[in-house]
Short mmCIF file of C-alpha atoms in Angstrom, two decimals:
data_model
loop_
_atom_site.label_atom_id
_atom_site.label_comp_id
_atom_site.label_asym_id
_atom_site.label_seq_id
_atom_site.Cartn_x
_atom_site.Cartn_y
_atom_site.Cartn_z
CA MET A 1 13.96 -8.78 -20.06
CA PRO A 2 12.60 -8.39 -16.51
CA THR A 3 9.61 -10.52 -15.59
CA PRO A 4 6.77 -8.32 -14.29
CA ILE A 5 5.20 -8.95 -10.91
CA PRO A 6 1.62 -10.16 -11.53
CA PHE A 7 -0.85 -7.28 -11.57
CA GLU A 8 -3.19 -7.14 -8.56
CA PRO A 9 -5.23 -3.92 -8.82
CA HIS A 10 -6.42 -4.03 -5.21
CA ARG A 11 -3.11 -4.98 -3.62
CA PHE A 12 -3.09 -1.75 -1.60
CA GLN A 13 -6.78 -1.49 -0.71
CA SER A 14 -6.28 -2.13 3.00
CA THR A 15 -3.18 0.09 3.18
CA ALA A 16 -4.77 3.34 2.01
CA ALA A 17 -5.84 4.47 5.47
CA TYR A 18 -2.27 4.17 6.81
CA TYR A 19 -0.10 5.34 3.93
CA LEU A 20 0.06 9.11 4.40
CA ALA A 21 0.67 8.91 8.14
CA GLY A 22 3.06 5.97 7.91
CA ARG A 23 5.31 6.47 4.90
CA PRO A 24 8.10 9.05 4.98
CA ALA A 25 7.01 12.27 3.29
CA TYR A 26 9.01 13.41 0.29
CA ALA A 27 11.15 16.39 1.20
CA PRO A 28 9.68 19.64 -0.20
CA ARG A 29 13.19 20.67 -1.25
CA LEU A 30 13.38 17.55 -3.42
CA ILE A 31 10.16 18.48 -5.22
CA LYS A 32 11.48 21.98 -5.91
CA ARG A 33 14.81 20.60 -7.14
CA VAL A 34 13.09 18.22 -9.57
CA VAL A 35 10.93 21.09 -10.83
CA GLU A 36 14.09 23.09 -11.52
CA LEU A 37 16.03 20.24 -13.13
CA CYS A 38 13.13 19.26 -15.38
CA GLY A 39 12.30 22.84 -16.30
CA LEU A 40 8.67 22.42 -15.25
CA ARG A 41 6.58 25.49 -16.06
CA ASP A 42 3.12 26.55 -14.96
CA ALA A 43 1.69 25.63 -18.38
CA ASP A 44 3.03 22.06 -18.30
CA ARG A 45 1.16 18.86 -17.54
CA VAL A 46 2.21 16.25 -14.97
CA LEU A 47 1.00 12.66 -14.65
CA ASP A 48 1.43 10.96 -11.26
CA LEU A 49 1.30 7.27 -12.19
CA GLY A 50 0.46 4.83 -9.40
CA CYS A 51 -0.34 7.90 -7.32
CA GLY A 52 -1.46 6.09 -4.18
CA PRO A 53 -2.70 8.68 -1.65
CA GLY A 54 -1.49 11.55 -3.81
CA GLN A 55 1.73 12.68 -2.14
CA LEU A 56 3.40 13.63 -5.42
CA ALA A 57 0.27 14.81 -7.21
CA VAL A 58 -0.47 17.29 -4.43
CA ALA A 59 3.17 18.40 -4.23
CA PHE A 60 3.48 19.11 -7.96
CA ALA A 61 0.10 20.80 -8.31
CA SER A 62 1.56 24.13 -7.21
CA PHE A 63 4.18 24.06 -9.98
CA ALA A 64 2.32 22.69 -13.04
CA GLY A 65 -0.53 23.81 -15.22
CA SER A 66 -2.39 20.57 -14.58
CA VAL A 67 -1.79 17.34 -12.68
CA THR A 68 -3.48 14.01 -13.34
CA ALA A 69 -3.22 11.31 -10.67
CA MET A 70 -3.78 7.71 -11.77
CA ASP A 71 -4.16 4.61 -9.61
CA PRO A 72 -5.98 1.25 -9.91
CA GLU A 73 -7.22 1.31 -6.30
CA PRO A 74 -10.38 3.41 -5.69
CA GLU A 75 -9.66 3.70 -1.97
CA MET A 76 -6.27 5.25 -2.70
CA LEU A 77 -7.93 7.72 -5.06
CA ARG A 78 -10.44 8.62 -2.35
CA VAL A 79 -7.62 9.38 0.11
CA ALA A 80 -5.72 11.30 -2.58
CA ALA A 81 -8.76 13.42 -3.45
CA ALA A 82 -9.20 14.30 0.22
CA ALA A 83 -5.52 15.27 0.46
CA ALA A 84 -5.82 17.51 -2.60
CA ALA A 85 -8.93 19.17 -1.20
CA ALA A 86 -7.21 19.77 2.14
CA ALA A 87 -4.23 21.34 0.35
CA LYS A 88 -6.59 23.42 -1.82
CA VAL A 89 -4.95 22.28 -5.06
CA ASP A 90 -6.55 21.13 -8.30
CA VAL A 91 -5.80 17.53 -9.30
CA SER A 92 -7.68 15.30 -11.76
CA PHE A 93 -8.07 11.66 -10.76
CA VAL A 94 -8.20 8.62 -13.04
CA ASN A 95 -8.95 5.06 -11.95
CA GLY A 96 -6.44 3.05 -13.96
CA SER A 97 -3.00 1.48 -14.08
CA SER A 98 0.09 1.48 -16.27
CA TYR A 99 -1.75 -0.98 -18.52
CA ASP A 100 -4.24 1.79 -19.32
CA LEU A 101 -1.65 4.30 -20.50
CA ALA A 102 -2.37 5.67 -23.96
CA PRO A 103 -1.30 8.62 -26.14
CA SER A 104 -4.67 10.26 -25.47
CA LEU A 105 -3.47 11.02 -21.92
CA GLY A 106 -0.63 13.15 -23.31
CA PRO A 107 1.19 15.31 -23.99
CA ILE A 108 2.92 15.18 -20.59
CA ARG A 109 6.02 17.03 -19.41
CA ILE A 110 6.82 14.90 -16.37
CA VAL A 111 5.55 11.50 -15.27
CA THR A 112 6.17 10.95 -11.58
CA ILE A 113 6.15 7.48 -10.05
CA GLY A 114 6.53 7.18 -6.29
CA ARG A 115 7.44 3.79 -4.80
CA ALA A 116 5.38 2.05 -7.50
CA PHE A 117 7.50 1.33 -10.59
CA HIS A 118 8.41 -2.16 -9.35
CA TRP A 119 4.72 -3.15 -9.42
CA MET A 120 4.45 -2.36 -13.14
CA ASP A 121 5.55 -4.09 -16.30
CA ARG A 122 8.45 -1.69 -16.46
CA VAL A 123 9.45 -2.29 -20.07
CA ASP A 124 5.88 -1.96 -21.34
CA THR A 125 5.25 1.10 -19.18
CA LEU A 126 8.26 2.94 -20.58
CA ARG A 127 7.25 2.11 -24.14
CA ARG A 128 3.79 3.52 -23.49
CA LEU A 129 5.18 6.63 -21.82
CA ASP A 130 7.37 7.25 -24.86
CA THR A 131 4.18 7.96 -26.82
CA MET A 132 2.92 10.42 -24.21
CA ILE A 133 5.89 12.44 -22.93
CA VAL A 134 7.08 15.52 -24.82
CA PRO A 135 10.57 15.31 -26.39
CA ASP A 136 12.34 17.14 -23.56
CA GLY A 137 10.17 15.60 -20.83
CA ALA A 138 11.11 13.05 -18.18
CA VAL A 139 10.11 10.05 -16.13
CA VAL A 140 10.94 10.66 -12.47
CA LEU A 141 11.06 7.79 -9.98
CA PHE A 142 10.73 8.88 -6.36
CA GLY A 143 11.74 6.86 -3.33
CA ASP A 144 13.37 7.05 0.07
CA SER A 145 16.17 5.34 1.92
CA HIS A 146 17.86 5.42 5.30
CA PRO A 147 21.59 6.19 5.59
CA ARG A 148 23.55 4.00 7.98
CA VAL A 149 23.93 6.65 10.68
CA PRO A 150 23.64 6.29 14.48
CA ASP A 151 20.21 7.95 14.56
CA ASN A 152 18.85 5.06 12.49
CA ALA A 153 20.08 2.31 14.82
CA TRP A 154 16.46 1.34 15.59
CA LEU A 155 15.90 0.34 11.97
CA ASP A 156 17.57 -3.06 12.34
CA ASP A 157 15.02 -4.13 14.96
CA TYR A 158 12.16 -2.65 12.97
CA ARG A 159 13.18 -4.33 9.73
CA ALA A 160 13.64 -7.66 11.48
CA LEU A 161 9.99 -7.54 12.54
CA ILE A 162 8.86 -6.67 9.02
CA ASP A 163 10.96 -9.52 7.62
CA ARG A 164 9.41 -11.98 10.07
CA PHE A 165 5.82 -11.04 9.35
CA ALA A 166 6.41 -10.72 5.58
CA ALA A 167 8.27 -14.00 5.22
CA ASP A 168 5.54 -15.60 3.08
CA ASP A 169 5.40 -12.79 0.51
CA MET A 170 7.14 -14.21 -2.55
CA HIS A 171 6.98 -10.94 -4.48
CA ARG A 172 8.85 -9.14 -1.72
CA SER A 173 11.43 -11.91 -1.72
CA LEU A 174 11.87 -11.52 -5.48
CA ARG A 175 12.45 -7.77 -5.22
CA ARG A 176 15.12 -8.36 -2.58
CA SER A 177 16.87 -11.18 -4.44
CA SER A 178 19.94 -11.04 -6.69
CA ASP A 179 17.68 -11.93 -9.64
CA TRP A 180 15.80 -8.63 -9.42
CA ILE A 181 16.77 -6.21 -12.21
CA ARG A 182 17.22 -2.71 -10.86
CA HIS A 183 15.25 0.23 -12.23
CA GLU A 184 18.44 1.82 -13.54
CA ALA A 185 19.13 -1.18 -15.77
CA VAL A 186 15.58 -1.16 -17.13
CA LEU A 187 15.80 2.57 -17.86
CA LEU A 188 19.20 2.28 -19.54
CA ASP A 189 17.70 -0.26 -21.96
CA SER A 190 14.81 2.11 -22.77
CA VAL A 191 14.59 5.38 -24.68
CA PHE A 192 14.70 7.16 -21.30
CA ASN A 193 18.37 6.29 -20.81
CA GLN A 194 19.83 9.64 -19.75
CA LEU A 195 19.81 9.27 -15.96
CA GLU A 196 20.37 11.71 -13.13
CA THR A 197 19.80 11.30 -9.40
CA VAL A 198 19.13 13.87 -6.71
CA GLY A 199 18.55 13.40 -3.00
CA ILE A 200 17.73 15.39 0.12
CA ILE A 201 18.71 14.10 3.57
CA GLU A 202 16.71 15.20 6.61
CA ARG A 203 16.62 14.38 10.32
CA ARG A 204 13.06 13.92 11.55
CA GLN A 205 11.12 12.99 14.67
CA THR A 206 8.88 10.01 13.88
CA ALA A 207 6.20 8.79 16.27
CA VAL A 208 6.18 5.10 17.12
CA GLU A 209 2.53 4.98 16.05
CA SER A 210 3.63 6.24 12.63
CA LEU A 211 5.97 3.26 12.42
CA VAL A 212 3.01 1.00 13.15
CA GLU A 213 1.09 2.70 10.35
CA ARG A 214 4.11 2.37 8.08
CA ALA A 215 4.08 -1.39 8.54
CA LEU A 216 0.35 -1.54 7.83
CA SER A 217 0.87 0.58 4.70
CA MET A 218 3.14 -2.06 3.16
CA SER A 219 1.48 -4.61 0.91
CA SER A 220 3.55 -7.44 2.41
CA THR A 221 2.41 -6.70 5.99
CA SER A 222 -0.99 -5.14 5.36
CA ARG A 223 -4.15 -6.30 7.05
CA GLY A 224 -5.30 -7.54 3.67
CA LYS A 225 -2.18 -9.71 3.39
CA ILE A 226 -1.51 -11.06 6.88
CA GLY A 227 -4.98 -10.70 8.43
CA GLU A 228 -5.17 -10.88 12.22
CA LYS A 229 -1.38 -11.18 12.45
CA ALA A 230 -1.30 -7.44 11.74
CA ASP A 231 -2.39 -6.78 15.33
CA GLY A 232 0.53 -8.86 16.57
CA LEU A 233 2.91 -6.96 14.33
CA ALA A 234 1.62 -3.62 15.61
CA GLN A 235 2.07 -4.69 19.22
CA ALA A 236 5.55 -6.08 18.52
CA ILE A 237 6.62 -2.77 16.97
CA ARG A 238 5.38 -0.83 20.00
CA GLU A 239 7.25 -3.15 22.36
CA VAL A 240 10.53 -3.17 20.43
CA MET A 241 10.53 0.58 19.92
CA THR A 242 10.29 1.28 23.65
CA VAL A 243 14.04 0.63 23.76
CA HIS A 244 14.74 3.27 21.11
CA ALA A 245 11.99 5.86 21.54
CA ARG A 246 11.88 8.96 23.69
CA ASN A 247 8.52 10.54 24.44
CA GLY A 248 6.87 8.16 21.99
CA ALA A 249 9.09 8.98 19.02
CA VAL A 250 12.37 7.99 17.40
CA VAL A 251 14.87 10.09 15.49
CA GLU A 252 14.85 9.11 11.83
CA VAL A 253 17.29 10.20 9.13
CA VAL A 254 15.65 9.87 5.72
CA GLU A 255 16.96 10.47 2.24
CA SER A 256 14.20 11.44 -0.20
CA ASP A 257 15.52 10.65 -3.68
CA ALA A 258 14.53 11.07 -7.30
CA LEU A 259 15.86 9.26 -10.36
CA ILE A 260 15.27 11.48 -13.40
CA ALA A 261 15.21 9.68 -16.75
CA ARG A 262 15.23 11.56 -20.04
CA ARG A 263 15.67 10.56 -23.67
#
């Protein structure tokens, strides 16, 4: 059984201001594809668990009857509420974590989790979700990756900087080690063991300043984690990216992906 990473409800407090601008956006085509594959209808309910700044909650609000966004960090919820207001969509916000999941939050058609499942007690979370999700519903894990293509050549230098400044983060080291149990294995041992993946690959222009904000949006290199060293990291990114950037931006090829888990 996988050992959970210790729960720190305010792990992302200092990252909230940088997350939306820094992290790769989920491809709109991916959202639409998940809606189709999961048979989401305008009367259905969606829960965005560990919603952060609300990327998925806002995206799904146009397709569902109601969306609830849940996160333990109040600052993330503040940013998410502002994003929902700007998009003119209706989202309900709940200050809480996977440890607060209960049948009273259901019934839910889809539970979305974006870049957050690894922070949860995954086995316990899936057991709780089993009491909330309708029989033909799904848990959908969203993420992103970078194909090894020439456009992404700058990533090696960028990741080397992140590795250097995040060297003292033991939880990051655990997630990158051979001892880490992948999400697929955890899901296969749960009731949500019917798995399907879908991905959308896009070429984008990404500003160097967005890469700075991306680094500051990561818990392992946030201002809350590394303190004044964050300024040094930001400057190092700007300097290293001058080799790769044109007009202040790099070309980035991103795969937005979703792992759909059903019973």
